[in-house]
PDB file of C-alpha atoms in Angstrom:
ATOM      1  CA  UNK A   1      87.562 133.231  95.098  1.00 56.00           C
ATOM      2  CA  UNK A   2      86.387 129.449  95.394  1.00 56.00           C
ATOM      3  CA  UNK A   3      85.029 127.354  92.199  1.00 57.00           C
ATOM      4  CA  UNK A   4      82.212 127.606  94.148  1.00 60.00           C
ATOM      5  CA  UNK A   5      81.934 131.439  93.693  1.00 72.00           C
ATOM      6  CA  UNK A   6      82.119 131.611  89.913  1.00 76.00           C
ATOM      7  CA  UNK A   7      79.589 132.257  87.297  1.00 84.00           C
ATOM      8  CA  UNK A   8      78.173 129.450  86.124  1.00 83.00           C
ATOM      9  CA  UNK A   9      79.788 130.174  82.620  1.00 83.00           C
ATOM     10  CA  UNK A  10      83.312 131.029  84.211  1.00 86.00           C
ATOM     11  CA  UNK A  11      82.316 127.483  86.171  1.00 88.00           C
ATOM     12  CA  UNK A  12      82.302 125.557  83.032  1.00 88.00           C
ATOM     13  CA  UNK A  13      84.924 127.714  81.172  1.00 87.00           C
ATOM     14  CA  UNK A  14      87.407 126.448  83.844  1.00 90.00           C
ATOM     15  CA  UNK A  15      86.409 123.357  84.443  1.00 89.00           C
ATOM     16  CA  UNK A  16      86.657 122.620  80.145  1.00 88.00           C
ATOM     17  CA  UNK A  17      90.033 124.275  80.517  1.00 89.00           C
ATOM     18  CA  UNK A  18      91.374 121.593  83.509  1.00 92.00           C
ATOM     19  CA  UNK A  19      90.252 118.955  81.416  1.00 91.00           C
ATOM     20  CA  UNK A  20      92.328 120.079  78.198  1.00 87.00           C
ATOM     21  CA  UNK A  21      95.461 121.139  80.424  1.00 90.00           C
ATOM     22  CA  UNK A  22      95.049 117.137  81.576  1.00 88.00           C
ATOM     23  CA  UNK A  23      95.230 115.969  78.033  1.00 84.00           C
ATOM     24  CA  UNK A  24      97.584 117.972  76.589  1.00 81.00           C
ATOM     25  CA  UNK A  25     100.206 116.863  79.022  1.00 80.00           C
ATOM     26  CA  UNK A  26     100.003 113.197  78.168  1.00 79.00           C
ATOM     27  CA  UNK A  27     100.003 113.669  74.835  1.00 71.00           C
ATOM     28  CA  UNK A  28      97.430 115.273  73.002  1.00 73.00           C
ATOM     29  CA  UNK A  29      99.126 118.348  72.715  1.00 67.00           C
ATOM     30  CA  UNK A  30      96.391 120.968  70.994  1.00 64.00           C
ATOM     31  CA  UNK A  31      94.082 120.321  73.643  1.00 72.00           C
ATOM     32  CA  UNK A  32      96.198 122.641  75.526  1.00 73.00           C
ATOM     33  CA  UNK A  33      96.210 125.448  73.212  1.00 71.00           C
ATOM     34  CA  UNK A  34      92.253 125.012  72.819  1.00 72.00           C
ATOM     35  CA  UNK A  35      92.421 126.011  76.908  1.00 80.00           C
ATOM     36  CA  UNK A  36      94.318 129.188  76.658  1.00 77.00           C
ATOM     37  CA  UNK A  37      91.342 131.256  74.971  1.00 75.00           C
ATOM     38  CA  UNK A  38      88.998 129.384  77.600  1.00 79.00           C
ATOM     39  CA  UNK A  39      90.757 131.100  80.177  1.00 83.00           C
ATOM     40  CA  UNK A  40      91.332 134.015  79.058  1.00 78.00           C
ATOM     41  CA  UNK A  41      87.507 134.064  77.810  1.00 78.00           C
ATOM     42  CA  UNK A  42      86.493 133.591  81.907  1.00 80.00           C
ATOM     43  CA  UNK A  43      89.285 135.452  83.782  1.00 81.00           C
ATOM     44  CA  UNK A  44      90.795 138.250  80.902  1.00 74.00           C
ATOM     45  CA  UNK A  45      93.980 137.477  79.180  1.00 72.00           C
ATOM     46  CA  UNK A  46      96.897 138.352  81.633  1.00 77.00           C
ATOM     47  CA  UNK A  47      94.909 137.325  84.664  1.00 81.00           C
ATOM     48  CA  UNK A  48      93.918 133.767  82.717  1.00 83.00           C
ATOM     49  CA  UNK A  49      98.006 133.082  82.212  1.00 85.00           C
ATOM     50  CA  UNK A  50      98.315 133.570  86.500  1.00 89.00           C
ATOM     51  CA  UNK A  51      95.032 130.702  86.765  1.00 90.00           C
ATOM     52  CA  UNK A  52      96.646 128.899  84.130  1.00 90.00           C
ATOM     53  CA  UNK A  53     100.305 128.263  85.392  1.00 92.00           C
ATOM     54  CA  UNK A  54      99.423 126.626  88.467  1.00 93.00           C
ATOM     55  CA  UNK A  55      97.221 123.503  86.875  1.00 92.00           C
ATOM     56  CA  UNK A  56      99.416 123.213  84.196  1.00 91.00           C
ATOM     57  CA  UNK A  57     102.084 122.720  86.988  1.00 93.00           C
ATOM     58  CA  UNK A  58      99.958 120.130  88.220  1.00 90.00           C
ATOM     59  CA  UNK A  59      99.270 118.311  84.900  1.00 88.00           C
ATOM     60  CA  UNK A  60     103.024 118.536  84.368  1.00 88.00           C
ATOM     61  CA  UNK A  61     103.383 116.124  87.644  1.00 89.00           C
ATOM     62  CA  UNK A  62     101.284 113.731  86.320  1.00 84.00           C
ATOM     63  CA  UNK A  63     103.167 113.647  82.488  1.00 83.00           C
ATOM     64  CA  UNK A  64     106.252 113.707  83.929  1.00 89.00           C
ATOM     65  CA  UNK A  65     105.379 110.562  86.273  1.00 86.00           C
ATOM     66  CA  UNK A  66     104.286 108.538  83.668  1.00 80.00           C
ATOM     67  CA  UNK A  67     107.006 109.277  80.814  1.00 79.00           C
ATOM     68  CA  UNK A  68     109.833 110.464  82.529  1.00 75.00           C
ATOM     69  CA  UNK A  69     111.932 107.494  81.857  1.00 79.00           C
ATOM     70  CA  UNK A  70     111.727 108.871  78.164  1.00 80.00           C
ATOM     71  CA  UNK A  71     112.921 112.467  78.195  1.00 84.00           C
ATOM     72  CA  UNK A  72     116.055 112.952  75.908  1.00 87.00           C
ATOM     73  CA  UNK A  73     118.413 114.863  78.149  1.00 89.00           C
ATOM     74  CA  UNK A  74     120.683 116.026  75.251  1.00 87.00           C
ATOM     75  CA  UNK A  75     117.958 118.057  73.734  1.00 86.00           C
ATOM     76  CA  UNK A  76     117.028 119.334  77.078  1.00 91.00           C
ATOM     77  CA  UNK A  77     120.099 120.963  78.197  1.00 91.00           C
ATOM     78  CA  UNK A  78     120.150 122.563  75.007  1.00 89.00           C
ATOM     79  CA  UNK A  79     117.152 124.600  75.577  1.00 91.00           C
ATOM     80  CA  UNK A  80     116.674 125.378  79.450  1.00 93.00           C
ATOM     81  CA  UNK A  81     119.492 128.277  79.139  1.00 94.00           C
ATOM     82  CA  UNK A  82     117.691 129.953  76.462  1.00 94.00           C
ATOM     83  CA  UNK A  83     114.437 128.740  77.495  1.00 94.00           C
ATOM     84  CA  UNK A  84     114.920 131.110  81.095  1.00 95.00           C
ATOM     85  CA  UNK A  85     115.994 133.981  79.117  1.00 95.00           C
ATOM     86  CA  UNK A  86     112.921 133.712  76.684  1.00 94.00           C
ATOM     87  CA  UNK A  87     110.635 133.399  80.265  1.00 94.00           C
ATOM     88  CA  UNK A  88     112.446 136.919  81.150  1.00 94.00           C
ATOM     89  CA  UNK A  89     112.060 138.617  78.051  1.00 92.00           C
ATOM     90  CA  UNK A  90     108.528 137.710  78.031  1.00 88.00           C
ATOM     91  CA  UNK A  91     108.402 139.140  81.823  1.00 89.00           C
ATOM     92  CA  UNK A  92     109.490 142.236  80.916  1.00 88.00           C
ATOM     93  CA  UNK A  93     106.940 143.082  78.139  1.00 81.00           C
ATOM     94  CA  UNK A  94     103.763 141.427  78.722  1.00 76.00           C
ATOM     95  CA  UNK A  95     103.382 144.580  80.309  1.00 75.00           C
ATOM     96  CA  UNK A  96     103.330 146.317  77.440  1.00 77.00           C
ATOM     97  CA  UNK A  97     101.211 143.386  74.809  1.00 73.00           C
ATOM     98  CA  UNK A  98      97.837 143.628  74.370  1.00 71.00           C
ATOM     99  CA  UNK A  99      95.773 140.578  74.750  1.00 67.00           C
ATOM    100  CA  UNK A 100      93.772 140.404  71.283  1.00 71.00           C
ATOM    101  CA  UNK A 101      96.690 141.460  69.339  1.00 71.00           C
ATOM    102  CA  UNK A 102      99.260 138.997  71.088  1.00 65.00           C
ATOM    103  CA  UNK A 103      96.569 136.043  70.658  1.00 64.00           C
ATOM    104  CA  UNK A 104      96.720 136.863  66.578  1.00 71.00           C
ATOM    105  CA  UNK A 105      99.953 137.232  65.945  1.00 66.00           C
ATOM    106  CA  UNK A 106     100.471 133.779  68.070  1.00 63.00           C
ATOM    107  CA  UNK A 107      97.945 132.391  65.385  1.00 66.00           C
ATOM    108  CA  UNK A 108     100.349 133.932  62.628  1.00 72.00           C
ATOM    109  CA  UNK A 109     103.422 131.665  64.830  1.00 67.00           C
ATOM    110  CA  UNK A 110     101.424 128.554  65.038  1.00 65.00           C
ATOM    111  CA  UNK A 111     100.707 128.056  61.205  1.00 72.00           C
ATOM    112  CA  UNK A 112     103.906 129.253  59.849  1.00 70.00           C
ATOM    113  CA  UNK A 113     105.284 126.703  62.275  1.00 66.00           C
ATOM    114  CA  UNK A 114     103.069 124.116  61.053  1.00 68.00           C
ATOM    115  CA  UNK A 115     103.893 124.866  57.877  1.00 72.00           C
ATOM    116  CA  UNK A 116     107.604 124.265  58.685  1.00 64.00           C
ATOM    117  CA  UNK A 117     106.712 120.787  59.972  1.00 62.00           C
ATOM    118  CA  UNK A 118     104.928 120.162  56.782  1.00 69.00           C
ATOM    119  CA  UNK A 119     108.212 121.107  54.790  1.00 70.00           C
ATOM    120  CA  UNK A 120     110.160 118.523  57.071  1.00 61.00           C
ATOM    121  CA  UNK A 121     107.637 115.925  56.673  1.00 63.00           C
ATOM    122  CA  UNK A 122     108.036 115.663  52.858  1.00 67.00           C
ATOM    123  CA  UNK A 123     111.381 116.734  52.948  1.00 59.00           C
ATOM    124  CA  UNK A 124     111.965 113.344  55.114  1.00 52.00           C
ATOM    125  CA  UNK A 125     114.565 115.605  57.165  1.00 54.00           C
ATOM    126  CA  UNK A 126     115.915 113.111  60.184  1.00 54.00           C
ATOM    127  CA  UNK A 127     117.121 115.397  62.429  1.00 54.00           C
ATOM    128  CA  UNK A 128     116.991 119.030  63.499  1.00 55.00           C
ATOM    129  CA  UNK A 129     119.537 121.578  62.077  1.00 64.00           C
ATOM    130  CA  UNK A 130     122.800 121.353  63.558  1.00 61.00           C
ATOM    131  CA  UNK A 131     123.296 124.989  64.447  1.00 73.00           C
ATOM    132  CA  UNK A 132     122.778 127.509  67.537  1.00 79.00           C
ATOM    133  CA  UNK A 133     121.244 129.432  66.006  1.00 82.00           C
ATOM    134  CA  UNK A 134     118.428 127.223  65.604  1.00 82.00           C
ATOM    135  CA  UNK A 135     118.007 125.824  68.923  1.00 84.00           C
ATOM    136  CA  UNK A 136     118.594 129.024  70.798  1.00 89.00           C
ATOM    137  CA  UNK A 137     115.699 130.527  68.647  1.00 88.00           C
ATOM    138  CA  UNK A 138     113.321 127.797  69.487  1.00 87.00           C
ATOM    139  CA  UNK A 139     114.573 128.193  73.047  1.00 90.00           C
ATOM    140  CA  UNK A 140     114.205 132.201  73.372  1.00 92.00           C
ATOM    141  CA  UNK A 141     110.677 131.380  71.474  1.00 88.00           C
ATOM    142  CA  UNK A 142     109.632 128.838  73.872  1.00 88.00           C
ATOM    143  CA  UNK A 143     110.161 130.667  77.206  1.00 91.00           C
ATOM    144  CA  UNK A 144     108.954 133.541  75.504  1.00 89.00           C
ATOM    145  CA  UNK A 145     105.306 132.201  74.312  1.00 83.00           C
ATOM    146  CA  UNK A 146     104.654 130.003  77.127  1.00 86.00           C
ATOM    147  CA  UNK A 147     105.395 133.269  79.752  1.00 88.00           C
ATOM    148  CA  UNK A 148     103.526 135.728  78.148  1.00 78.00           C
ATOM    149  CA  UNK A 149     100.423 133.394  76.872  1.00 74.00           C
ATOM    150  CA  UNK A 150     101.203 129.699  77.772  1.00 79.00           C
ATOM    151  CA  UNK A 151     101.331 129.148  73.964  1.00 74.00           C
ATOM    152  CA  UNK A 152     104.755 127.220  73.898  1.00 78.00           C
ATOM    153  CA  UNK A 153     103.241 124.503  72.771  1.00 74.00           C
ATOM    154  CA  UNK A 154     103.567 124.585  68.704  1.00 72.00           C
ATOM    155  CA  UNK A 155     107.173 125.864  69.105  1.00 78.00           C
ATOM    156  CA  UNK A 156     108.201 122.726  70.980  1.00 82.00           C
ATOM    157  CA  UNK A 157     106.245 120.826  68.484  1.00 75.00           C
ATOM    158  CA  UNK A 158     108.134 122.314  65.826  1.00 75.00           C
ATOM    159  CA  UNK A 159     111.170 121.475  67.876  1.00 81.00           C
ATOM    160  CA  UNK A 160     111.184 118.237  68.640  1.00 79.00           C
ATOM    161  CA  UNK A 161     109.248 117.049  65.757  1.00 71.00           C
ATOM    162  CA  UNK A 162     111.886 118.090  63.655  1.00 72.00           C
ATOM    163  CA  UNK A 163     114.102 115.930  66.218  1.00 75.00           C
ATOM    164  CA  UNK A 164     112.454 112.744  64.820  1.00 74.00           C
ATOM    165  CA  UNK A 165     112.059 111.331  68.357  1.00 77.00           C
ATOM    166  CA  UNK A 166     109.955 108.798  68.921  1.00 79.00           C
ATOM    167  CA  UNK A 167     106.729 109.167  70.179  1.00 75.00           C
ATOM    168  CA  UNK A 168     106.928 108.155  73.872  1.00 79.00           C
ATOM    169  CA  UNK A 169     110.530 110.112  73.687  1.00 86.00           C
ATOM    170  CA  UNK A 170     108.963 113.214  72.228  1.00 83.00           C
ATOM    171  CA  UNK A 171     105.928 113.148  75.187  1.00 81.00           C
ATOM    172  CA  UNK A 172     108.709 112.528  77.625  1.00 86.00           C
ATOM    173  CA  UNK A 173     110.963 115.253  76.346  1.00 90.00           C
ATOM    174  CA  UNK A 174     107.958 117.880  76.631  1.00 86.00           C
ATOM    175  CA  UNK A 175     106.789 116.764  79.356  1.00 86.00           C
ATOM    176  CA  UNK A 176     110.171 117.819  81.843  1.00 92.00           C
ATOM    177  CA  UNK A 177     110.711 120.955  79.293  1.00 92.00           C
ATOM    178  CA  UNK A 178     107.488 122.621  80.314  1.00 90.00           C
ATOM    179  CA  UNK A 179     107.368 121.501  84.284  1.00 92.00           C
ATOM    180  CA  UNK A 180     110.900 122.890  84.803  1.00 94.00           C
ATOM    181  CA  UNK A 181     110.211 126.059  82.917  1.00 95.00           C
ATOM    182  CA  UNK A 182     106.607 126.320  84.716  1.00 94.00           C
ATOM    183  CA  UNK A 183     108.357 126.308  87.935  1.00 95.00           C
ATOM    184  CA  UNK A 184     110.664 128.806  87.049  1.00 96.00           C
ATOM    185  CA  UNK A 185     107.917 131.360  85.941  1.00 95.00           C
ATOM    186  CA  UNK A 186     106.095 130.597  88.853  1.00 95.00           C
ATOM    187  CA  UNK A 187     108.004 133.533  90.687  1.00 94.00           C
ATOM    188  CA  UNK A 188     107.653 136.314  88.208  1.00 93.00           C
ATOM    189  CA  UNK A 189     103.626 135.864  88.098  1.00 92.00           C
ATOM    190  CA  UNK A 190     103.752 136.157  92.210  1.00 92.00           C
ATOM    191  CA  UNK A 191     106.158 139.291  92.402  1.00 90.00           C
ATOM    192  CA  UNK A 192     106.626 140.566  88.652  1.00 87.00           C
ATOM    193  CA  UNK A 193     102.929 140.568  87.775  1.00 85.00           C
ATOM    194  CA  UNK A 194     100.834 139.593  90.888  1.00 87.00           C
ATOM    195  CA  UNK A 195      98.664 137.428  88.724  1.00 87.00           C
ATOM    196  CA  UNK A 196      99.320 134.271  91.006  1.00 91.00           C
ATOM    197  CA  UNK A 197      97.674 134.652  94.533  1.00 89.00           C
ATOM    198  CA  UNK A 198      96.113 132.479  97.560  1.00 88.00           C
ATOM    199  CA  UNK A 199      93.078 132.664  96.238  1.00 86.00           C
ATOM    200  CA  UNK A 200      94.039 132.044  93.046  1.00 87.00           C
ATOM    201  CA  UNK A 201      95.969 128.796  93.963  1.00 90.00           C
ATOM    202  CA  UNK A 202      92.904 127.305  95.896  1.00 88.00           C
ATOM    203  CA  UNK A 203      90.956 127.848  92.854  1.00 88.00           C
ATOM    204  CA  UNK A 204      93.827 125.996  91.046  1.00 89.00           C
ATOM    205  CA  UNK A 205      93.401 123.045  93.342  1.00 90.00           C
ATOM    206  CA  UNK A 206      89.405 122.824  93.051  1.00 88.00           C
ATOM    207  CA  UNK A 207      90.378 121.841  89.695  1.00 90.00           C
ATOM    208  CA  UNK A 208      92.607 119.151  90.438  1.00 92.00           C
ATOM    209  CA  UNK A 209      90.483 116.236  89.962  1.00 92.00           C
ATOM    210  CA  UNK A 210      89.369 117.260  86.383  1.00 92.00           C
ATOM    211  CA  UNK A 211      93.182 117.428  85.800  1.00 92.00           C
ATOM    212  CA  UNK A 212      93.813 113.858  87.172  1.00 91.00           C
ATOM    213  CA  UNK A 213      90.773 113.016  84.836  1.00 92.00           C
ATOM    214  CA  UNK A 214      92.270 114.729  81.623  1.00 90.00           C
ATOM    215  CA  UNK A 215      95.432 113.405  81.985  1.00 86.00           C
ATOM    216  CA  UNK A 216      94.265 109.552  82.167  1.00 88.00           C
ATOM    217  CA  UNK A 217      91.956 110.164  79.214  1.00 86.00           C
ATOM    218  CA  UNK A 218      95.201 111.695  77.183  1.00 84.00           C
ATOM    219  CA  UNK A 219      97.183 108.539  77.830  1.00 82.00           C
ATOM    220  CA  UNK A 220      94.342 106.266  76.956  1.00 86.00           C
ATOM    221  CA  UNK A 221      94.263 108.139  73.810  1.00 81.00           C
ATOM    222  CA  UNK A 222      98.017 108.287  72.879  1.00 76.00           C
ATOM    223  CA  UNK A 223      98.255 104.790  74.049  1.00 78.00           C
ATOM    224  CA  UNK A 224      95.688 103.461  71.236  1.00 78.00           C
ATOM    225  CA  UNK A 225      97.501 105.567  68.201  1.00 73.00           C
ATOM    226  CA  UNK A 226      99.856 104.224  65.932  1.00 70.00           C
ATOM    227  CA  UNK A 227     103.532 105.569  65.718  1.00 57.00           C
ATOM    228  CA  UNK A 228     103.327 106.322  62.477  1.00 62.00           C
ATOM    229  CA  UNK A 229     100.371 108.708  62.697  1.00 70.00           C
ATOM    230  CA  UNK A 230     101.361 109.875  66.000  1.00 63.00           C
ATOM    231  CA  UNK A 231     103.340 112.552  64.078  1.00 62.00           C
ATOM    232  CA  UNK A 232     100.343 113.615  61.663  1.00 71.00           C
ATOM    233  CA  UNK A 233      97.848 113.630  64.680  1.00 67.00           C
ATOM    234  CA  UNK A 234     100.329 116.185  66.651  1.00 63.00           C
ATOM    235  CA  UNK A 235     100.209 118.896  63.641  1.00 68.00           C
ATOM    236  CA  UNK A 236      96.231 117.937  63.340  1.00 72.00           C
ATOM    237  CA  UNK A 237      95.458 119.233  66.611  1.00 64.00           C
ATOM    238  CA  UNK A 238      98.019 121.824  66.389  1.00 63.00           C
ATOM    239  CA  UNK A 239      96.582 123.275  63.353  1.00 69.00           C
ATOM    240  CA  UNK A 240      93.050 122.852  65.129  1.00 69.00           C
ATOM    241  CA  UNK A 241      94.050 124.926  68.063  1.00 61.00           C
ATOM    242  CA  UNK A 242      95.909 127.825  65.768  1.00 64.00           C
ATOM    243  CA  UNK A 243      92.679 128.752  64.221  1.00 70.00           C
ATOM    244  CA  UNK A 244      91.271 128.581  67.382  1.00 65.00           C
ATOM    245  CA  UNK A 245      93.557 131.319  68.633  1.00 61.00           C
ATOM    246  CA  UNK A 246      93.405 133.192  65.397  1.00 65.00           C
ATOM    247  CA  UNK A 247      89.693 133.579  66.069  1.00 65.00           C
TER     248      UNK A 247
END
């Protein structure tokens, strides 16, 4: 299947989607999660995580060439080990989810998350709890949302947020968290659940110019907020795209 061969509906669902997937990966970070029920509106939900994975491999590129002189590498290291066995957990029973009652209870995620930012926002809490526990939940979360529904988004927020990075640091940081644990995925879509295909990829790189597009408008927005309200416009459009999902 070619862009050329959709529905005109599935056309513009996809299209919308490529956009989004371009913002969210410089920077404005709901746009993302406003995709996922775009896709999975046009393509079903398991199929719409295989269509998803490979353009948010290419927005990842073009995040990760503009900020990757920003990542925190401490943090990093800290996750990817529990990141990969979230991404395999998720693998093994996404057989087994449905699709309308997965999307809820993600809903449920997002706002209690949100609601934990809140708490360290007033709280004035300057960095994230010292503890394994802690980290290797977020990490187990994180591969495990962003395998089975490419929802990782509000956990990482939660994550780093609660890191107090700065806000090129914090776009630099997500941005080499989510291409090295797309990549790693990539595999168990192809041979775990066949939802990644030739045809499927050429479809994915139809898209690429709205991607390109997407991500230039996300920097041009990020670039023109403050630092200060950087943090508050993050759980905006976070909270935006949880009711999204919920509904």
């Amino acid at each position: 299947m070619t862009i050329f061969d959709l529905p005109a509906s599935a056309w513009l669902l996809l299209t919308s989607a490529a956009f989004l997937i371009g913002m969210a990966k410089t920077g404005v970070h709901g746009a993302g999660m406003a995709a996922v029920p775009l896709l999975a509106l046009a393509f079903g939900g398991k199929a719409s995580s295989g269509i998803a994975l490979p353009m948010l491999i290419m927005a990842d590129i073009f995040a990760v060439a503009y900020y990757h002189r920003h990542a925190n590498w401490g943090l990093l290291l800290k996750l990817f080990p529990w990141a990969a066995g979230g991404v395999i957990i998720g693998t093994a029973m996404g057989t087994f989810i449905d699709d309308q009652q997965f999307r809820f209870l993600m809903g449920i995620i997002i706002f209690i998350s949100l609601g934990i930012m809140l708490w360290m926002e007033r709280g004035n809490k300057e960095r994230v709890p010292n503890s394994l526990a802690f980290t290797a939940s977020m990490g187990l979360l994180g591969g495990f949302t962003t395998m089975v529904g490419n929802l990782a988004g509000p956990v990482m927020a939660l994550y780093l947020l609660s890191s107090r990075l700065p806000k090129n640091e914090y776009i630099g940081t997500a941005a080499w968290f989510f291409m090295v644990v797309n990549v790693f995925k990539v595999p168990f879509h192809i041979w775990g659940w066949h939802t990644i295909t030739t045809e499927s990829f050429l479809l994915n790189l139809s898209t690429l110019p709205l991607i390109a597009v997407g991500a230039l408008c996300g920097i041009w927005i990020v670039k023109r907020i403050a630092e200060r309200f950087y943090r508050i416009f993050v759980i905006a459009t976070t909270a935006v795209a949880a009711v999204l999902m919920v509904l």
